[in-house]
Short mmCIF file of C-alpha atoms in Angstrom, two decimals:
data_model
loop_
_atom_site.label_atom_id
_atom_site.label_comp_id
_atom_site.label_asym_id
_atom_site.label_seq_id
_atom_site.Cartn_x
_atom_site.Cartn_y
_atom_site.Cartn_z
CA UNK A 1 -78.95 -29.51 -73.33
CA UNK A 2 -81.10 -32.18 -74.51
CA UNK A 3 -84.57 -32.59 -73.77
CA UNK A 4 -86.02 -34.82 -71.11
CA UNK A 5 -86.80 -38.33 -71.67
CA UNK A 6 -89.35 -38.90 -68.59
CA UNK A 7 -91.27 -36.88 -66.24
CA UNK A 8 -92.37 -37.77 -63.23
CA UNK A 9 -91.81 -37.78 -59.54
CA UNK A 10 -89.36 -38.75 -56.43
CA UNK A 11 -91.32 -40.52 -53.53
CA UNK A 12 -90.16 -41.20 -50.64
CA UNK A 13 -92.95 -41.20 -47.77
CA UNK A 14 -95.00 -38.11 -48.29
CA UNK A 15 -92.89 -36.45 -50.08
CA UNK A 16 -93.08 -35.70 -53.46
CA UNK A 17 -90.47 -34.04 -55.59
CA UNK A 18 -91.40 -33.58 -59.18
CA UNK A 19 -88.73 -33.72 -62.08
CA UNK A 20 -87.92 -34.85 -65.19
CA UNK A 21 -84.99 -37.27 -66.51
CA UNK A 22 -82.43 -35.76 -69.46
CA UNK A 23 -79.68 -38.06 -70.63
CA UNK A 24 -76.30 -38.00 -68.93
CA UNK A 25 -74.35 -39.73 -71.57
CA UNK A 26 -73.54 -38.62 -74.78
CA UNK A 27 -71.64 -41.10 -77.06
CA UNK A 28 -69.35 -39.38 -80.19
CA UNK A 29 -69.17 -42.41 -82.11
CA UNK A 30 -68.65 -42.62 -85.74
CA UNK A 31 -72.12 -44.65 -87.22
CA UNK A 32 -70.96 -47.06 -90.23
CA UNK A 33 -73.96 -48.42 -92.12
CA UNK A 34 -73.71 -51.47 -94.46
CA UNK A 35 -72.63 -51.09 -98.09
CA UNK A 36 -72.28 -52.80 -101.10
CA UNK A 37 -68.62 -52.68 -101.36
CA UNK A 38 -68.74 -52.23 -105.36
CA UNK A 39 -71.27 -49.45 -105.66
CA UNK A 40 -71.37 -48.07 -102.41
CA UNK A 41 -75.36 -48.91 -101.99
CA UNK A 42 -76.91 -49.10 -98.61
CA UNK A 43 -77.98 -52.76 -97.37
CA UNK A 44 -81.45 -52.09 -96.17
CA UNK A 45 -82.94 -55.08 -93.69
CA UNK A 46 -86.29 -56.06 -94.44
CA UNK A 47 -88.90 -57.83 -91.62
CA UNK A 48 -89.75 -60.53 -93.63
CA UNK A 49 -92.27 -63.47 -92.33
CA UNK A 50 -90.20 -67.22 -92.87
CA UNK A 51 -93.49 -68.55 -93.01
CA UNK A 52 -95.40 -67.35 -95.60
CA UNK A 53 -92.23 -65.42 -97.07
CA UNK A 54 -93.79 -61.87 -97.21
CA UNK A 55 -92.73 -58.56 -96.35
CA UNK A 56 -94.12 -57.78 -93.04
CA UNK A 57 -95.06 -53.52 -92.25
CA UNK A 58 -93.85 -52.83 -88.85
CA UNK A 59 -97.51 -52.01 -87.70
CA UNK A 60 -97.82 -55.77 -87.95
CA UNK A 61 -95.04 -56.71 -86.28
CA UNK A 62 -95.70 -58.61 -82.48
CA UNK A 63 -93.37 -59.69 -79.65
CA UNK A 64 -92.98 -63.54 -79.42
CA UNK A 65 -91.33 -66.12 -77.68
CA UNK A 66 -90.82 -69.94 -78.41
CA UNK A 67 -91.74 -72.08 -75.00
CA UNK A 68 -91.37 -76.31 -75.54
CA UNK A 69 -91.30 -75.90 -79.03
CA UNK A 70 -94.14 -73.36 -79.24
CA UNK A 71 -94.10 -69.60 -80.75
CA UNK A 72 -96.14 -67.87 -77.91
CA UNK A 73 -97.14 -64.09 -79.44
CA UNK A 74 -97.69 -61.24 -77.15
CA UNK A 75 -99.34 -58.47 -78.87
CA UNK A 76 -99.03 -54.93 -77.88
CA UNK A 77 -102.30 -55.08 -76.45
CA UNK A 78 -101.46 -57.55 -73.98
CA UNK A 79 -98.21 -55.71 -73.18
CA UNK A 80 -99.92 -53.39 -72.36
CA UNK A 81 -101.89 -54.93 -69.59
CA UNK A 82 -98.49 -55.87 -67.64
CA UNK A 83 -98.38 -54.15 -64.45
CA UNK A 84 -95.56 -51.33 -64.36
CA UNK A 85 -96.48 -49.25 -60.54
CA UNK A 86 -93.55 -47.53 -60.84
CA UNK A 87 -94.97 -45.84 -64.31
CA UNK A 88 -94.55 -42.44 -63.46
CA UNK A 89 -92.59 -42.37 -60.20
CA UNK A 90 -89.68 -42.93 -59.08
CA UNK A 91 -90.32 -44.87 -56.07
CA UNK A 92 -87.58 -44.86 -53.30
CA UNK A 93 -87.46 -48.31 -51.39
CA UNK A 94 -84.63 -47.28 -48.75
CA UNK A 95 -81.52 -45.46 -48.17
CA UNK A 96 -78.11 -46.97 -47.79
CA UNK A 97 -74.72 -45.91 -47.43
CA UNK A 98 -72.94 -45.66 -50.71
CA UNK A 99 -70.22 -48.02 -49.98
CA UNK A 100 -72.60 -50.49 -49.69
CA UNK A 101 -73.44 -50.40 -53.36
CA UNK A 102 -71.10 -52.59 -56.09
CA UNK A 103 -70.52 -50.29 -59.16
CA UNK A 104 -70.98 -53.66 -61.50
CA UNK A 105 -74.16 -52.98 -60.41
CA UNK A 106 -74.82 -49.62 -62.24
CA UNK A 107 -75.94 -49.31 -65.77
CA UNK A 108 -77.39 -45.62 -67.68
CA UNK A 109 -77.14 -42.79 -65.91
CA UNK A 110 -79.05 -39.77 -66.45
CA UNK A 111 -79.61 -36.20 -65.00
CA UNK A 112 -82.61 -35.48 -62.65
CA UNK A 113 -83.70 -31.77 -63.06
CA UNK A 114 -86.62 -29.81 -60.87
CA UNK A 115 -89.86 -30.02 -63.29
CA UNK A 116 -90.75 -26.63 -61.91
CA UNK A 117 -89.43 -23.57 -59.36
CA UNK A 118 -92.25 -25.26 -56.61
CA UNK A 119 -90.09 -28.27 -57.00
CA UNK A 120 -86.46 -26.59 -56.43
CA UNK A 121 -87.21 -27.09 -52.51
CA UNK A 122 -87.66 -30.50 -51.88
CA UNK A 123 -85.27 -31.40 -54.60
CA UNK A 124 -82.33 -29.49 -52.47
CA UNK A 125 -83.52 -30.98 -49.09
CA UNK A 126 -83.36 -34.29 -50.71
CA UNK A 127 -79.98 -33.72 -52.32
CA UNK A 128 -78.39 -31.74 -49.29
CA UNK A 129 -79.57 -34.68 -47.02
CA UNK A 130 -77.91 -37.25 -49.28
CA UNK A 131 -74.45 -35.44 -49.24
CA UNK A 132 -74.21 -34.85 -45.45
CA UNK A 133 -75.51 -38.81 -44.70
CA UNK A 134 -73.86 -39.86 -47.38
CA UNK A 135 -76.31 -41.97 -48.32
CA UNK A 136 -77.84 -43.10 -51.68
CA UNK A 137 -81.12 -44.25 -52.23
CA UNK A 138 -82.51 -47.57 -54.22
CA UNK A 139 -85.54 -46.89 -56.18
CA UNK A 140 -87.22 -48.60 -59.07
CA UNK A 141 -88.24 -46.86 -62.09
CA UNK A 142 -90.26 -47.84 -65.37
CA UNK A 143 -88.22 -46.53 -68.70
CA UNK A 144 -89.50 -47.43 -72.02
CA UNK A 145 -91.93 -49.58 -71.03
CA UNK A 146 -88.98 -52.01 -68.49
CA UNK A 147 -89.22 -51.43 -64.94
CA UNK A 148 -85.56 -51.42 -63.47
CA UNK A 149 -83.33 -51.17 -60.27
CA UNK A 150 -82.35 -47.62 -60.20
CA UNK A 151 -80.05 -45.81 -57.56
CA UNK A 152 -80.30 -42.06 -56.53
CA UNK A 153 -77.25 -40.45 -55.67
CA UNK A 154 -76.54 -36.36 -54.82
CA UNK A 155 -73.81 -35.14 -57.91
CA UNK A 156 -72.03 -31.85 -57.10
CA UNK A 157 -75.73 -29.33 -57.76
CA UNK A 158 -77.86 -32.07 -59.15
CA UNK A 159 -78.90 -35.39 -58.58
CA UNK A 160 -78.29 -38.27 -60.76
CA UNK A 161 -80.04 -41.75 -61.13
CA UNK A 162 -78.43 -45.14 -62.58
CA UNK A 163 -80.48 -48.43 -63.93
CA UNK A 164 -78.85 -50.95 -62.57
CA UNK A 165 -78.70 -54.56 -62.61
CA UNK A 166 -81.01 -57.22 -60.68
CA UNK A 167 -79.27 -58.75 -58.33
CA UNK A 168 -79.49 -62.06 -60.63
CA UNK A 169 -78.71 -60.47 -63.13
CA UNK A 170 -74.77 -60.41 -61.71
CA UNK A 171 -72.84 -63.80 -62.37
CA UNK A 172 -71.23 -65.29 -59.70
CA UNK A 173 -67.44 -64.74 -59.62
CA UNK A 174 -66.82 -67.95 -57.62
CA UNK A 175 -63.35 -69.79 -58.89
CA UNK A 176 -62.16 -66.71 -60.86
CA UNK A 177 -59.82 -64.97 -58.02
CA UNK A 178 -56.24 -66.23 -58.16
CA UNK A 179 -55.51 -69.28 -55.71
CA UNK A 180 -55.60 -68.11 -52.06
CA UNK A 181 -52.02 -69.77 -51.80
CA UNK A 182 -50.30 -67.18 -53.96
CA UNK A 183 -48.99 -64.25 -51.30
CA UNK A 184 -47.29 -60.93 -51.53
CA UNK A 185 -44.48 -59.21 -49.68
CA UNK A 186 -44.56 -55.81 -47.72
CA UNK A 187 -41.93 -54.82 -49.65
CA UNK A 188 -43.73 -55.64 -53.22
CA UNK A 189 -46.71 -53.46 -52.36
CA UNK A 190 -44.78 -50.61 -51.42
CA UNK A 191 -43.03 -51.36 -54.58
CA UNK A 192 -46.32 -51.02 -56.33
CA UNK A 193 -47.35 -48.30 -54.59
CA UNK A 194 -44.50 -46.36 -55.49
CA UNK A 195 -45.13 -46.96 -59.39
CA UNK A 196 -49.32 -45.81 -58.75
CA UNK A 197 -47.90 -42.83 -57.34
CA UNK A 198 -45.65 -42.33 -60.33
CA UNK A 199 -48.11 -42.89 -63.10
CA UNK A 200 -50.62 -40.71 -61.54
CA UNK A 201 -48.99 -37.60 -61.70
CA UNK A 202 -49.86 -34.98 -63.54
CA UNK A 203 -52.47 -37.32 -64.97
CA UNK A 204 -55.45 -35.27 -66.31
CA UNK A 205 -58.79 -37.77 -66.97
CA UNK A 206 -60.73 -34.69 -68.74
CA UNK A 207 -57.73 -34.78 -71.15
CA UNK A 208 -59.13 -38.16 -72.35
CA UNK A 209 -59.92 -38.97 -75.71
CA UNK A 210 -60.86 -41.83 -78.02
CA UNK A 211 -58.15 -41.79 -80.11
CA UNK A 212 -59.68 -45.11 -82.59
CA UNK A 213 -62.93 -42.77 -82.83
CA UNK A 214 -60.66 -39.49 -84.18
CA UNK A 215 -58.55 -41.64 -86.32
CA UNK A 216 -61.68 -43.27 -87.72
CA UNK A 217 -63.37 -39.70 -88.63
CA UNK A 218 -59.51 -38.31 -89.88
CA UNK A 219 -60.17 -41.88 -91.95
CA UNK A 220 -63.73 -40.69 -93.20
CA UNK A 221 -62.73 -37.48 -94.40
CA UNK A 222 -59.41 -38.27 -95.48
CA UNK A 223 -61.53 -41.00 -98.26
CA UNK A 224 -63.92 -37.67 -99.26
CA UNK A 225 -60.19 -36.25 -99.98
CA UNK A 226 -59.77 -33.50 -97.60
CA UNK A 227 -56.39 -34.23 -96.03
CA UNK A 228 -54.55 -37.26 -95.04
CA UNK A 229 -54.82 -39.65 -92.31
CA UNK A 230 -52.92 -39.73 -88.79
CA UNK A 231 -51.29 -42.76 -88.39
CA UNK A 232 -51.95 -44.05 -84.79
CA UNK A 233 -49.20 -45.19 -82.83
CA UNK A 234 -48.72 -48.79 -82.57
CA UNK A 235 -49.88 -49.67 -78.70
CA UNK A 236 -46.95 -51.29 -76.47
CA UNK A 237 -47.17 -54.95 -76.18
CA UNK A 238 -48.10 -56.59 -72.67
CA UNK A 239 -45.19 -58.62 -71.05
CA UNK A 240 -46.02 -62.46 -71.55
CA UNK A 241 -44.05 -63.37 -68.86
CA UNK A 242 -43.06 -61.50 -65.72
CA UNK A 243 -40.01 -63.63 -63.78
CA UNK A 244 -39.13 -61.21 -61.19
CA UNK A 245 -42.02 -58.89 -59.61
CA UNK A 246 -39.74 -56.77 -58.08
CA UNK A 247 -37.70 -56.02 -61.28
CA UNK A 248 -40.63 -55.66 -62.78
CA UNK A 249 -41.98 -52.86 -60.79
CA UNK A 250 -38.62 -51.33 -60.32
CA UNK A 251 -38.05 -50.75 -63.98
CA UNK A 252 -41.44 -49.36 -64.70
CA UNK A 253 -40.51 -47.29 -61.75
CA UNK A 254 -37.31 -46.27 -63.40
CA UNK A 255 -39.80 -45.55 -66.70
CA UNK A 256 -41.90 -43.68 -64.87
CA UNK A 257 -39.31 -41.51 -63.17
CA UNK A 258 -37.94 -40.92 -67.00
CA UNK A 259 -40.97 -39.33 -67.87
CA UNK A 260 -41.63 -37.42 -65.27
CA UNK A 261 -38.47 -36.56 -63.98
CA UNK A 262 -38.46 -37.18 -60.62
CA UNK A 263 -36.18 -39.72 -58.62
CA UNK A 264 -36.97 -43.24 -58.48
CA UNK A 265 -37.30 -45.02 -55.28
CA UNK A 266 -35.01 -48.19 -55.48
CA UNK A 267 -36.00 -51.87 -54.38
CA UNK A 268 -34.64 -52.85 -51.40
CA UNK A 269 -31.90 -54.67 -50.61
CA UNK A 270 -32.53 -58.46 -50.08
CA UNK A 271 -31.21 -59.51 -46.33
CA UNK A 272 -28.27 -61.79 -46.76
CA UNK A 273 -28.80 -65.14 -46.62
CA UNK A 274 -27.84 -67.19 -43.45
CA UNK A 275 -25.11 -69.48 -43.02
CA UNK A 276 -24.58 -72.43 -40.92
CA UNK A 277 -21.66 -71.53 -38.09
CA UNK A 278 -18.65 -72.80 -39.03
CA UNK A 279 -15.67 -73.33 -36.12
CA UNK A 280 -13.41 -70.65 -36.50
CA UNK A 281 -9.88 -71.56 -37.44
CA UNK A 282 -6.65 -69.65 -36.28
CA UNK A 283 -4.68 -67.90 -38.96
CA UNK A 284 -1.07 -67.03 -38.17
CA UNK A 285 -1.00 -63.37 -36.60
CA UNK A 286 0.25 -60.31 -38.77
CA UNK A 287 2.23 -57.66 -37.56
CA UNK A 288 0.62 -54.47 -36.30
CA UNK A 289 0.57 -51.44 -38.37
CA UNK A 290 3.59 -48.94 -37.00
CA UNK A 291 2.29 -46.26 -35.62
CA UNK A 292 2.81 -42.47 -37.56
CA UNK A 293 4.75 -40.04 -35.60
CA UNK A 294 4.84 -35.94 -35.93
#
């Protein structure tokens, strides 16, 4: 397990539930660094000054901004005098019901664990009270020196918190959707139904892997000349243009059904289309069939 990141506390009213923050994400990818492509030597980057054209140490290095054609620099020093009140808490500002929260919302996540056994109490009333409201709570919480929104949420015998995104900080989506004008039929949503239900059988998310990262280590060692590389299989090409919707879904219906064995439901059949009533005309009467006998 890796070792915490933060330590602090929950708040919320009097109570105080002491714990500390370990990383819930853990990424496999493959680092590349830069390269000379003919020797195989390492680019290095170096914090040079484009004013006086010198190599600057990092101890010397400052946070700046240009405002109306001015550089304004912001030492560490006065950094360090911005307010941050949420330092070393976590400090819960209300408790909603999860559905009220968008996931675009949600950033890092990250395990919270008791600090201590004094804290294992509170920390279980507060997640067992969470589960049975189902309820999450919105805090704010200062991580390398950036206060952000954070929400608390129980997660199976822990409780996890995510950074998430001002509320600014979210573009509007206003003229993206598809025209209100464009409908669907009953029968196209079954239809689509149908083919979810299909796909999602047997389907196994922990299976999941990133099959560009294992090619691209296969690739690494294959170059130091251990054994050759897996080719990866070339990805199936999105339809450009879909005529019919219905056809559509029914044939990756009847793909689905191939590959899992199980019977496909068929479209249905399109009502007939109606006529204008024409006067009958009288044809000339045929002879009845004779009847069998014995």
């Amino acid at each position: 397990m890796p070792r915490s990141l933060w330590k602090g506390a929950i708040g919320f009213g009097l109570v105080s539930v002491p714990i500390q923050i370990v990383p819930a994400i853990e990424e496999h990818d493959v680092v590349l660094h830069e390269v000379h492509a003919e020797d195989g030597g390492r680019i290095r980057r170096r914090r040079t000054c484009d004013v006086c054209g010198e190599t600057v140490p990092y101890e010397h290095v400052a946070k700046g901004i240009e405002r109306e054609g001015q550089d304004v620099v912001l030492t560490d020093d006065l950094m360090a005098q911005l307010p941050l009140p949420t330092k070393k808490l976590i400090d819960v500002l209300a408790f909603i019901d999860a559905s009220e929260i968008d996931p675009i919302q949600l950033d890092q996540a990250y395990y919270l664990q008791p600090e201590s056994a004094a804290a294992n109490k509170p920390y279980v009333l507060l997640r067992e009270t969470l589960k049975q409201t189902d309820r999450v709570a919105v805090t704010k919480i200062a991580l390398r020196s950036k206060e952000s929104l954070a929400l608390l949420r129980a997660h199976g015998d822990l409780m996890v918190i995510h950074t998430m995104l001002w509320p600014d900080e979210v573009r509007d989506s206003a003229g993206l959707a598809p025209s209100s004008s464009v409908t669907v039929r009953p029968q196209e949503v079954e239809m689509a139904a149908s083919l979810m239900d299909r796909m999602s059988q047997d389907f196994d998310l922990d299976a999941l892997e990133d099959e560009y990262q294992t090619a691209l280590r296969e690739l690494v060692t294959t170059k130091a000349g251990a054994h050759p590389a897996r080719k990866r299989a070339k990805a199936t090409a999105a339809p450009s243009n879909v005529v019919d919707l219905m056809a559509a879904l029914q044939a990756s219906i009847d793909k689905a059904e191939e590959d899992v064995g199980t019977p496909a439901r068929k479209s249905p059949k399109k009502a007939p289309a109606k006529t204008a009533k024409k006067t009958p005309t009288r044809s000339p009467k045929k002879a009845a069939p004779k009847k069998r006998t014995g």
